[in-house]
Amino acid sequence: MAGSTYGTIFKIMTWGESHGTGIGVVVDGCPAGLELGEADIQAWLDRRKPGQSKFTTARQEGDRVEILSGVFAGKTTGTPIALEVRNTDQRSHDYGNIMDVYRPGHADFTFDRKYGFRDYRGGGRSSGRETIGRVAAGAIAAKVLESLGIRIQAYTRSIGPVSISPERFDPEEMWKNRLYMPDAEAARAAEAYLEELMARRDSSGGVVECRVTGIPAGVGEPVFEKLDANLAKAILSIGAVKGFEIGDGFAAAGSTGSVNNDAFGLERGAVCKRTNHSGGTLGGISDGSDLVFRAAFKPTPSIASAQQTVNRSGEEVEIEIHGRHDPIIVPRAVVVVEAMTALTVCDLLLVSMSSRMEWIQEFFRR
Amino acid sequence: MAGSTYGTIFKIMTWGESHGTGIGVVVDGCPAGLELGEADIQAWLDRRKPGQSKFTTARQEGDRVEILSGVFAGKTTGTPIALEVRNTDQRSHDYGNIMDVYRPGHADFTFDRKYGFRDYRGGGRSSGRETIGRVAAGAIAAKVLESLGIRIQAYTRSIGPVSISPERFDPEEMWKNRLYMPDAEAARAAEAYLEELMARRDSSGGVVECRVTGIPAGVGEPVFEKLDANLAKAILSIGAVKGFEIGDGFAAAGSTGSVNNDAFGLERGAVCKRTNHSGGTLGGISDGSDLVFRAAFKPTPSIASAQQTVNRSGEEVEIEIHGRHDPIIVPRAVVVVEAMTALTVCDLLLVSMSSRMEWIQEFFRR
Amino acid sequence: MAGSTYGTIFKIMTWGESHGTGIGVVVDGCPAGLELGEADIQAWLDRRKPGQSKFTTARQEGDRVEILSGVFAGKTTGTPIALEVRNTDQRSHDYGNIMDVYRPGHADFTFDRKYGFRDYRGGGRSSGRETIGRVAAGAIAAKVLESLGIRIQAYTRSIGPVSISPERFDPEEMWKNRLYMPDAEAARAAEAYLEELMARRDSSGGVVECRVTGIPAGVGEPVFEKLDANLAKAILSIGAVKGFEIGDGFAAAGSTGSVNNDAFGLERGAVCKRTNHSGGTLGGISDGSDLVFRAAFKPTPSIASAQQTVNRSGEEVEIEIHGRHDPIIVPRAVVVVEAMTALTVCDLLLVSMSSRMEWIQEFFRR
Amino acid sequence: MAGSTYGTIFKIMTWGESHGTGIGVVVDGCPAGLELGEADIQAWLDRRKPGQSKFTTARQEGDRVEILSGVFAGKTTGTPIALEVRNTDQRSHDYGNIMDVYRPGHADFTFDRKYGFRDYRGGGRSSGRETIGRVAAGAIAAKVLESLGIRIQAYTRSIGPVSISPERFDPEEMWKNRLYMPDAEAARAAEAYLEELMARRDSSGGVVECRVTGIPAGVGEPVFEKLDANLAKAILSIGAVKGFEIGDGFAAAGSTGSVNNDAFGLERGAVCKRTNHSGGTLGGISDGSDLVFRAAFKPTPSIASAQQTVNRSGEEVEIEIHGRHDPIIVPRAVVVVEAMTALTVCDLLLVSMSSRMEWIQEFFRR
């Protein structure tokens, strides 16, 4: 049902396979008058691109984005913005050992059952390269939000058993290590852990945490279109994500009301919450505090060790997956989490403009 | 943006406030020819209704559902099915102490900021009574699924610190205790915990686990409309939910690829997974294994202890919330989780019918 | 696919069959703070209800609307507004001669082919009574628009061969005759024509014209969500409509560019069009002139004369349709055209608020 | 609100401006397994491209389509199909006389009012070149339909005052003249009329008629998603269309029930209609007869004669539009009508697969 489409007002459609001609996205519904150039988008894509450290694949791709429409004289025109990244690494590969085999942890089997066949080159549509479209579109949504004072920052919270420590949290540090961990000591421990895993041809999972600041109270629609519900869908739509929690999340399930409730208070005349166990939403609507949520990523399914599986002919076989594979997805997924967050918040924010008659009347009296 | 609407093909719109005239839902897109009577829906509503134990509110409501349209001669006609539950407990209340005060942990503040004012009676639209519409519609979706051999079963997995034990798991037991815990020993421990909390005017959170059996491989759309992403949204849209995880969920983030990957094998000629760390989806598409996921519920925010807050006049005040409030939401939420799951799976299942040209050609050759 | 749902931001879902329990609608996405009472909606329903003249059916229904949710203290709350009209005329009827026969010009055959069976009582869901839901929702949309200075007025333009004359056009007159014709002379001629048709057990078609004043320039989205394209769908969705045209419509196809182009000029400093061949849209976006469009209604298909048809057993049979049937649908459809117009314009108007970054920035700087 | 998106299951998003980098479309939701190559799409684009006769613009563009994704080994994979046509005619132009002036009959003024500014090069997004995306996507939808035995054929019915004659109707003839008129005599008269108009720097409107054969009964959803209502929106979304009618259309408004009702009969055991005044729908659902509808196109607004208008500085000015402009849009719009019809019918056809429980059960029993 058109699964590659996202959003209601600020809507995107992504396309492209790992080893096809290219990857792209069309953004339909971006407001007119936003200053936008390819550099704005490229900066986001550069954060997700491979080959940045020994823990990310060596594939050296340019991943250069081109704006094909919707921008004139340096500003968005209100019409669809088409963005495209041509694949440059299209060497012919030998897929002999995987084209007919279902790789464990991958979508090979489910795509075959759903569609009858699949583009087996590099995972086709279910490859992580699919996220290029999301990130490119997310860069635009984030720019809309920034112009309204809303900022999104995600980072690596844990890799395998290694977590950042609240005491050592240093937002500048995340830009200094390639794991995007805002804690130098944790980053070193995580590097050691990953090296050990690579030595035994294994991979690790991890957790990304994301914080949104500056979001006004009132964003999100009651019942089914809650802000946190939409964020959950946005985040779970990222390939390897297996869990989402906002505020205290699963820990809240073990807590009590007297602890978990955030008391309201006044600060310089404005209502504020004294704590933020809720993670920034009440009843699914932003409450004026920072949004804080986490995404659990499973370990990279592509590992070099031998694995038991089945092929399309219905035979049990053993498979070894060769080639370039990150032992951890998380560092490159940080920007994807930010992109999906930007797309979700931007869409719901625009919708919230029509919540009240008095706002609408004021708007059209202009 | 029409936040009370859910689904694409099997679509619902819910309505109603806690202390208004009634609560209801319209189901638009239910296939024709499903045998359906009020008893089918009432059975689901009875599971969520209050007053069933000392841990659920004493409010004795009939919550009798009426089918107003879309059913003729005992079968659905393919046109919208309107379901309605009139509120019978509409005694005039004294809302003096809460109508102008923002209850901590509730949506009072955010509704005010979004809409400028709110129906303060019993929480209005943000009350748990809103779920009546979801459950009524979910009963229909579940009946569609059952006719295809797909069954949904949720239960209480934990209450505060008390979790069920895999060794003592007994599916029959959940029907014997009012906490819907499939483990008699855990249920007793949880009861003791809740009584202690009630004594000190506090409340507890908990976790609901849900299992879907019989779902064929191939349900869910790649990229943004993944089955698990849609489930995450569906579950997070339930009032007090703060987290969602599928399969190993957050534990997968601490695992390794060699452990977390589910090997494929053959069983009586059919492809199967040897384990189910994935929780039944690969690449967001059902993989033929059971769907298994969990929802984290925060503690009931309404507690009788004194809390610090603010009123609409911008004064800091202390509030005590009187009246009937469950010390735990989870047991009554079990059926709500099932309902949202049924609505989500049913919608994506119908969509999956048009995945392949050969299926479509075969269908229209009939 | 949920065919009874309409709108994106201001969204409605209608339900109900001719001879079922009732008819209703839920409006999801109405802004908060609109003053609304049952009388606002009843006034619209009264205009479509039967039994107003000898040309409309004698069925004396109350068609009393009840607001079940979404309004508190006389104002909309921003949450779904459920409206319901219980059917009072549910006498048991003898459908013996039509329950198995496909009435020519009706949807009996197509419903049977689509759904396998149908509610044959009074046309079921395909009855004109379905429009009660549209009209009730349209009354709310129209009230939103009126508060912004936008007014919608439809009227009967022709009945069979009898058309109103531009020279005799008198807006007050339409309220004086039961045919809603703003031309007393044409109304008399049309009455005579209808009496003649009734005498020979036949029926007439006609044309409704609609005018929207006060709509600002800029409403409607380019390409697929043009204002006129949405109006065309809205109007063609009304049961008996077979054609739609805006501005000069089909006459424009016979015209030339030099005649059909509307010159721009200035009036008191504001840009205006010197003529309005376009009917108020350019490129599918409102151009500041009045919207003017027409809907062609086919003759009432229920006629008392004998007709050739087929029954469900696959036999050719002759049918005579007894009972109360208007010889003309048009006068009662005038308010339905207004309702669909209000719903369409309101939805697109709210969407247009997010067209420009500067407007969005200004809004959130508030 | 994302106006460049169309469809629910078979969904498209188009992009591109007249003189930008290119024009394209992404098709999301096309079933897997359809044989598809660039030639399938190019054949459709060639029918709309300019420079085919003296009545179409001389601009010699290749308009070569490229498939960028969603096709593997010659078949669709079920994932998004990105199609792109790079603009080859991007010579720098002098827009001095139109960049600040509102051309009568064009969307210059409304785009400015909506977005604050616009891409004035060649009409930008409101140019007829926008239809390349629709036609490319429509070619795919048509191929899906053809594999089910459903064929779509549109043609020029009238140009200005010159109409085809039912007696001389010859389907082969439309391929022989460049006006796509299936009547050689009418084509000659229309050519003479157009030459006369060109001589006096004027332009003509016209009517396109479209016929869909082989569509089974049961396609279209009651109430708001009627097949004819969706066709009306699809057709009115084409730039210059001002009217839509199905079956007898506006003529039905002047007819009587005894004439306009189509009697049912039996033919070789199957139910059929003896006439087709309805144009193939009853109650908005396909009735098994051919779909027959018409679209009224206004005259090309770009004419070389002097016209009165206003510029962005608020001055009344006179404008003369130079350059290449067809004196008639209709012949090149024939394929656009077919494309929009294919997209609409395909989407509703896929939706109709889930109308009945028995069909769904049969499908999943496979």
mmCIF file of C-alpha atoms in Angstrom, chain C residues 50-280:
data_model
loop_
_atom_site.group_PDB
_atom_site.id
_atom_site.type_symbol
_atom_site.label_atom_id
_atom_site.label_comp_id
_atom_site.label_asym_id
_atom_site.label_seq_id
_atom_site.Cartn_x
_atom_site.Cartn_y
_atom_site.Cartn_z
ATOM 1 C CA PRO C 50 -38.773 15.315 2.769
ATOM 2 C CA GLY C 51 -42.417 16.308 2.889
ATOM 3 C CA GLN C 52 -41.992 19.967 2.112
ATOM 4 C CA SER C 53 -44.038 20.136 -1.055
ATOM 5 C CA LYS C 54 -46.001 17.975 -3.417
ATOM 6 C CA PHE C 55 -42.778 17.334 -5.317
ATOM 7 C CA THR C 56 -40.991 15.834 -2.358
ATOM 8 C CA THR C 57 -41.894 12.595 -0.611
ATOM 9 C CA ALA C 58 -44.661 12.664 1.955
ATOM 10 C CA ARG C 59 -42.597 10.725 4.512
ATOM 11 C CA GLN C 60 -42.929 12.817 7.664
ATOM 12 C CA GLU C 61 -39.723 12.344 9.496
ATOM 13 C CA GLY C 62 -38.479 14.344 12.345
ATOM 14 C CA ASP C 63 -34.835 13.895 11.374
ATOM 15 C CA ARG C 64 -33.820 15.384 14.714
ATOM 16 C CA VAL C 65 -30.086 15.601 15.131
ATOM 17 C CA GLU C 66 -28.320 14.922 18.406
ATOM 18 C CA ILE C 67 -24.752 16.014 19.204
ATOM 19 C CA LEU C 68 -23.139 13.170 21.125
ATOM 20 C CA SER C 69 -19.598 14.419 21.628
ATOM 21 C CA GLY C 70 -17.012 17.052 20.862
ATOM 22 C CA VAL C 71 -18.964 20.053 22.164
ATOM 23 C CA PHE C 72 -18.592 21.349 25.709
ATOM 24 C CA ALA C 73 -20.048 24.496 27.211
ATOM 25 C CA GLY C 74 -21.434 25.424 23.774
ATOM 26 C CA LYS C 75 -18.136 25.245 21.943
ATOM 27 C CA THR C 76 -16.286 22.616 19.955
ATOM 28 C CA THR C 77 -13.416 21.066 21.907
ATOM 29 C CA GLY C 78 -11.223 19.984 18.989
ATOM 30 C CA THR C 79 -12.134 16.327 19.492
ATOM 31 C CA PRO C 80 -14.513 14.296 17.285
ATOM 32 C CA ILE C 81 -18.070 15.565 16.985
ATOM 33 C CA ALA C 82 -20.531 12.684 16.662
ATOM 34 C CA LEU C 83 -23.909 13.563 15.170
ATOM 35 C CA GLU C 84 -26.816 11.185 14.975
ATOM 36 C CA VAL C 85 -30.319 11.145 13.532
ATOM 37 C CA ARG C 86 -32.378 8.168 14.634
ATOM 38 C CA ASN C 87 -34.756 6.834 12.017
ATOM 39 C CA THR C 88 -38.301 7.242 13.256
ATOM 40 C CA ASP C 89 -40.090 5.795 10.268
ATOM 41 C CA GLN C 90 -39.200 2.159 10.666
ATOM 42 C CA ARG C 91 -42.565 0.576 10.009
ATOM 43 C CA SER C 92 -42.172 -2.890 8.670
ATOM 44 C CA HIS C 93 -42.539 -2.763 4.946
ATOM 45 C CA ASP C 94 -43.244 -5.338 2.331
ATOM 46 C CA TYR C 95 -40.150 -5.466 0.148
ATOM 47 C CA GLY C 96 -41.366 -8.579 -1.582
ATOM 48 C CA ASN C 97 -41.347 -7.102 -5.044
ATOM 49 C CA ILE C 98 -37.982 -5.427 -4.895
ATOM 50 C CA MET C 99 -35.750 -7.420 -2.568
ATOM 51 C CA ASP C 100 -34.658 -9.756 -5.312
ATOM 52 C CA VAL C 101 -35.053 -7.446 -8.290
ATOM 53 C CA TYR C 102 -32.528 -4.984 -9.676
ATOM 54 C CA ARG C 103 -34.272 -1.617 -10.011
ATOM 55 C CA PRO C 104 -33.085 0.202 -13.166
ATOM 56 C CA GLY C 105 -31.030 3.304 -12.414
ATOM 57 C CA HIS C 106 -30.384 2.171 -8.838
ATOM 58 C CA ALA C 107 -27.328 0.595 -7.227
ATOM 59 C CA ASP C 108 -29.055 -2.729 -6.409
ATOM 60 C CA PHE C 109 -27.154 -4.660 -9.047
ATOM 61 C CA THR C 110 -23.750 -3.116 -8.383
ATOM 62 C CA PHE C 111 -24.021 -3.575 -4.593
ATOM 63 C CA ASP C 112 -24.891 -7.219 -5.147
ATOM 64 C CA ARG C 113 -21.917 -7.733 -7.422
ATOM 65 C CA LYS C 114 -19.566 -5.955 -5.057
ATOM 66 C CA TYR C 115 -20.694 -7.340 -1.720
ATOM 67 C CA GLY C 116 -22.560 -10.554 -2.528
ATOM 68 C CA PHE C 117 -25.771 -9.312 -0.942
ATOM 69 C CA ARG C 118 -27.292 -6.035 0.251
ATOM 70 C CA ASP C 119 -29.650 -4.353 2.656
ATOM 71 C CA TYR C 120 -32.566 -3.985 0.244
ATOM 72 C CA ARG C 121 -34.748 -1.934 2.586
ATOM 73 C CA GLY C 122 -35.298 1.423 0.910
ATOM 74 C CA GLY C 123 -32.015 1.321 -0.956
ATOM 75 C CA GLY C 124 -29.984 0.679 2.177
ATOM 76 C CA ARG C 125 -26.717 2.595 2.107
ATOM 77 C CA SER C 126 -27.293 3.888 -1.432
ATOM 78 C CA SER C 127 -30.466 5.695 -0.400
ATOM 79 C CA GLY C 128 -30.664 9.456 -0.548
ATOM 80 C CA ARG C 129 -31.018 9.372 3.234
ATOM 81 C CA GLU C 130 -27.259 8.775 3.338
ATOM 82 C CA THR C 131 -26.862 12.499 2.630
ATOM 83 C CA ILE C 132 -28.078 13.341 6.145
ATOM 84 C CA GLY C 133 -24.585 12.631 7.402
ATOM 85 C CA ARG C 134 -23.001 14.865 4.775
ATOM 86 C CA VAL C 135 -25.395 17.719 5.417
ATOM 87 C CA ALA C 136 -24.942 17.573 9.183
ATOM 88 C CA ALA C 137 -21.155 17.694 8.820
ATOM 89 C CA GLY C 138 -21.383 20.338 6.110
ATOM 90 C CA ALA C 139 -23.320 22.590 8.478
ATOM 91 C CA ILE C 140 -20.309 22.613 10.803
ATOM 92 C CA ALA C 141 -17.815 23.243 8.004
ATOM 93 C CA ALA C 142 -20.003 26.076 6.736
ATOM 94 C CA LYS C 143 -20.035 27.637 10.200
ATOM 95 C CA VAL C 144 -16.231 27.561 10.275
ATOM 96 C CA LEU C 145 -16.178 29.254 6.871
ATOM 97 C CA GLU C 146 -18.793 31.847 7.802
ATOM 98 C CA SER C 147 -16.668 32.934 10.731
ATOM 99 C CA LEU C 148 -14.007 33.717 8.117
ATOM 100 C CA GLY C 149 -16.425 35.604 5.855
ATOM 101 C CA ILE C 150 -16.904 32.825 3.328
ATOM 102 C CA ARG C 151 -20.462 32.092 2.232
ATOM 103 C CA ILE C 152 -21.875 29.292 0.099
ATOM 104 C CA GLN C 153 -25.166 29.555 -1.784
ATOM 105 C CA ALA C 154 -26.567 26.951 -4.142
ATOM 106 C CA TYR C 155 -29.890 26.984 -5.966
ATOM 107 C CA THR C 156 -31.828 25.184 -8.663
ATOM 108 C CA ARG C 157 -30.690 26.406 -12.052
ATOM 109 C CA SER C 158 -32.839 24.171 -14.206
ATOM 110 C CA ILE C 159 -35.451 21.431 -14.005
ATOM 111 C CA GLY C 160 -35.748 19.404 -17.176
ATOM 112 C CA PRO C 161 -35.932 21.929 -19.997
ATOM 113 C CA VAL C 162 -36.846 24.860 -17.719
ATOM 114 C CA SER C 163 -33.920 27.119 -16.772
ATOM 115 C CA ILE C 164 -33.721 30.254 -14.713
ATOM 116 C CA SER C 165 -33.079 33.432 -16.661
ATOM 117 C CA PRO C 166 -30.119 35.662 -15.770
ATOM 118 C CA GLU C 167 -32.359 38.704 -16.240
ATOM 119 C CA ARG C 168 -34.949 37.505 -13.732
ATOM 120 C CA PHE C 169 -32.396 36.182 -11.211
ATOM 121 C CA ASP C 170 -33.615 37.071 -7.722
ATOM 122 C CA PRO C 171 -31.762 35.542 -4.775
ATOM 123 C CA GLU C 172 -34.684 36.165 -2.423
ATOM 124 C CA GLU C 173 -37.092 34.293 -4.640
ATOM 125 C CA MET C 174 -35.383 30.932 -4.090
ATOM 126 C CA TRP C 175 -36.614 30.925 -0.483
ATOM 127 C CA LYS C 176 -40.185 31.550 -1.605
ATOM 128 C CA ASN C 177 -40.716 28.546 -3.834
ATOM 129 C CA ARG C 178 -40.144 24.939 -2.893
ATOM 130 C CA LEU C 179 -37.991 24.287 -5.930
ATOM 131 C CA TYR C 180 -35.244 26.660 -4.693
ATOM 132 C CA MET C 181 -35.342 28.501 -8.020
ATOM 133 C CA PRO C 182 -34.237 32.153 -7.834
ATOM 134 C CA ASP C 183 -36.642 33.093 -10.614
ATOM 135 C CA ALA C 184 -40.385 33.095 -9.945
ATOM 136 C CA GLU C 185 -41.398 32.649 -13.550
ATOM 137 C CA ALA C 186 -39.096 29.695 -14.125
ATOM 138 C CA ALA C 187 -40.329 28.148 -10.886
ATOM 139 C CA ARG C 188 -43.918 28.278 -12.109
ATOM 140 C CA ALA C 189 -42.967 26.750 -15.454
ATOM 141 C CA ALA C 190 -40.990 24.023 -13.712
ATOM 142 C CA GLU C 191 -43.934 23.219 -11.439
ATOM 143 C CA ALA C 192 -46.161 22.790 -14.442
ATOM 144 C CA TYR C 193 -43.578 20.546 -16.091
ATOM 145 C CA LEU C 194 -43.263 18.380 -12.981
ATOM 146 C CA GLU C 195 -47.013 17.984 -12.643
ATOM 147 C CA GLU C 196 -47.202 16.803 -16.185
ATOM 148 C CA LEU C 197 -44.425 14.255 -15.550
ATOM 149 C CA MET C 198 -46.104 12.997 -12.385
ATOM 150 C CA ALA C 199 -49.295 12.479 -14.314
ATOM 151 C CA ARG C 200 -47.478 10.115 -16.656
ATOM 152 C CA ARG C 201 -45.526 8.455 -13.825
ATOM 153 C CA ASP C 202 -42.232 9.883 -14.935
ATOM 154 C CA SER C 203 -39.483 11.993 -13.340
ATOM 155 C CA SER C 204 -37.103 14.835 -14.226
ATOM 156 C CA GLY C 205 -33.455 15.741 -13.905
ATOM 157 C CA GLY C 206 -32.028 19.193 -13.321
ATOM 158 C CA VAL C 207 -29.029 21.357 -12.626
ATOM 159 C CA VAL C 208 -27.857 22.912 -9.349
ATOM 160 C CA GLU C 209 -25.595 25.936 -9.443
ATOM 161 C CA CYS C 210 -23.417 26.957 -6.490
ATOM 162 C CA ARG C 211 -21.589 30.174 -5.669
ATOM 163 C CA VAL C 212 -18.960 30.701 -2.974
ATOM 164 C CA THR C 213 -18.155 34.270 -2.007
ATOM 165 C CA GLY C 214 -15.382 35.641 0.175
ATOM 166 C CA ILE C 215 -12.839 32.921 -0.443
ATOM 167 C CA PRO C 216 -9.300 34.356 -0.432
ATOM 168 C CA ALA C 217 -6.847 33.682 -3.272
ATOM 169 C CA GLY C 218 -4.462 30.798 -2.645
ATOM 170 C CA VAL C 219 -6.747 27.928 -1.602
ATOM 171 C CA GLY C 220 -6.178 24.615 -3.391
ATOM 172 C CA GLU C 221 -2.990 22.667 -4.026
ATOM 173 C CA PRO C 222 -1.324 22.366 -7.436
ATOM 174 C CA VAL C 223 -1.448 19.204 -9.548
ATOM 175 C CA PHE C 224 -3.740 16.583 -7.954
ATOM 176 C CA GLU C 225 -5.326 18.467 -5.063
ATOM 177 C CA LYS C 226 -6.663 21.371 -7.062
ATOM 178 C CA LEU C 227 -9.644 23.136 -5.538
ATOM 179 C CA ASP C 228 -11.817 22.485 -8.587
ATOM 180 C CA ALA C 229 -10.713 18.852 -8.833
ATOM 181 C CA ASN C 230 -11.703 18.314 -5.215
ATOM 182 C CA LEU C 231 -15.025 20.057 -5.775
ATOM 183 C CA ALA C 232 -15.667 17.804 -8.781
ATOM 184 C CA LYS C 233 -15.131 14.714 -6.651
ATOM 185 C CA ALA C 234 -17.230 16.123 -3.829
ATOM 186 C CA ILE C 235 -20.126 16.888 -6.157
ATOM 187 C CA LEU C 236 -19.932 13.666 -8.202
ATOM 188 C CA SER C 237 -20.001 11.739 -4.924
ATOM 189 C CA ILE C 238 -23.620 12.878 -4.499
ATOM 190 C CA GLY C 239 -25.862 10.031 -5.575
ATOM 191 C CA ALA C 240 -27.488 11.159 -8.810
ATOM 192 C CA VAL C 241 -24.904 13.604 -10.154
ATOM 193 C CA LYS C 242 -23.630 12.859 -13.659
ATOM 194 C CA GLY C 243 -21.700 16.035 -14.471
ATOM 195 C CA PHE C 244 -19.728 18.913 -13.006
ATOM 196 C CA GLU C 245 -18.472 22.122 -14.560
ATOM 197 C CA ILE C 246 -16.812 25.227 -13.160
ATOM 198 C CA GLY C 247 -16.967 28.717 -14.645
ATOM 199 C CA ASP C 248 -17.871 28.455 -18.294
ATOM 200 C CA GLY C 249 -17.344 24.700 -18.105
ATOM 201 C CA PHE C 250 -18.334 22.836 -21.255
ATOM 202 C CA ALA C 251 -19.032 26.128 -23.006
ATOM 203 C CA ALA C 252 -15.331 26.981 -22.608
ATOM 204 C CA ALA C 253 -14.556 24.031 -24.867
ATOM 205 C CA GLY C 254 -16.348 25.859 -27.665
ATOM 206 C CA SER C 255 -14.811 29.224 -26.900
ATOM 207 C CA THR C 256 -11.510 30.879 -27.831
ATOM 208 C CA GLY C 257 -8.614 32.103 -25.727
ATOM 209 C CA SER C 258 -9.219 35.744 -26.449
ATOM 210 C CA VAL C 259 -12.753 35.440 -25.081
ATOM 211 C CA ASN C 260 -12.198 32.919 -22.331
ATOM 212 C CA ASN C 261 -9.124 34.488 -20.683
ATOM 213 C CA ASP C 262 -10.085 36.776 -17.812
ATOM 214 C CA ALA C 263 -8.105 40.031 -17.939
ATOM 215 C CA PHE C 264 -6.564 41.182 -14.670
ATOM 216 C CA GLY C 265 -7.113 44.724 -13.452
ATOM 217 C CA LEU C 266 -6.893 46.782 -10.301
ATOM 218 C CA GLU C 267 -9.754 47.797 -8.085
ATOM 219 C CA ARG C 268 -9.004 50.029 -5.131
ATOM 220 C CA GLY C 269 -5.396 48.861 -5.330
ATOM 221 C CA ALA C 270 -6.233 45.170 -5.309
ATOM 222 C CA VAL C 271 -5.724 42.771 -8.180
ATOM 223 C CA CYS C 272 -9.016 41.536 -9.604
ATOM 224 C CA LYS C 273 -10.290 39.731 -12.664
ATOM 225 C CA ARG C 274 -12.426 41.793 -15.036
ATOM 226 C CA THR C 275 -14.536 38.763 -15.922
ATOM 227 C CA ASN C 276 -14.967 35.335 -14.313
ATOM 228 C CA HIS C 277 -14.999 32.769 -17.093
ATOM 229 C CA SER C 278 -12.659 30.717 -14.917
ATOM 230 C CA GLY C 279 -15.266 30.354 -12.168
ATOM 231 C CA GLY C 280 -12.830 31.410 -9.478
#
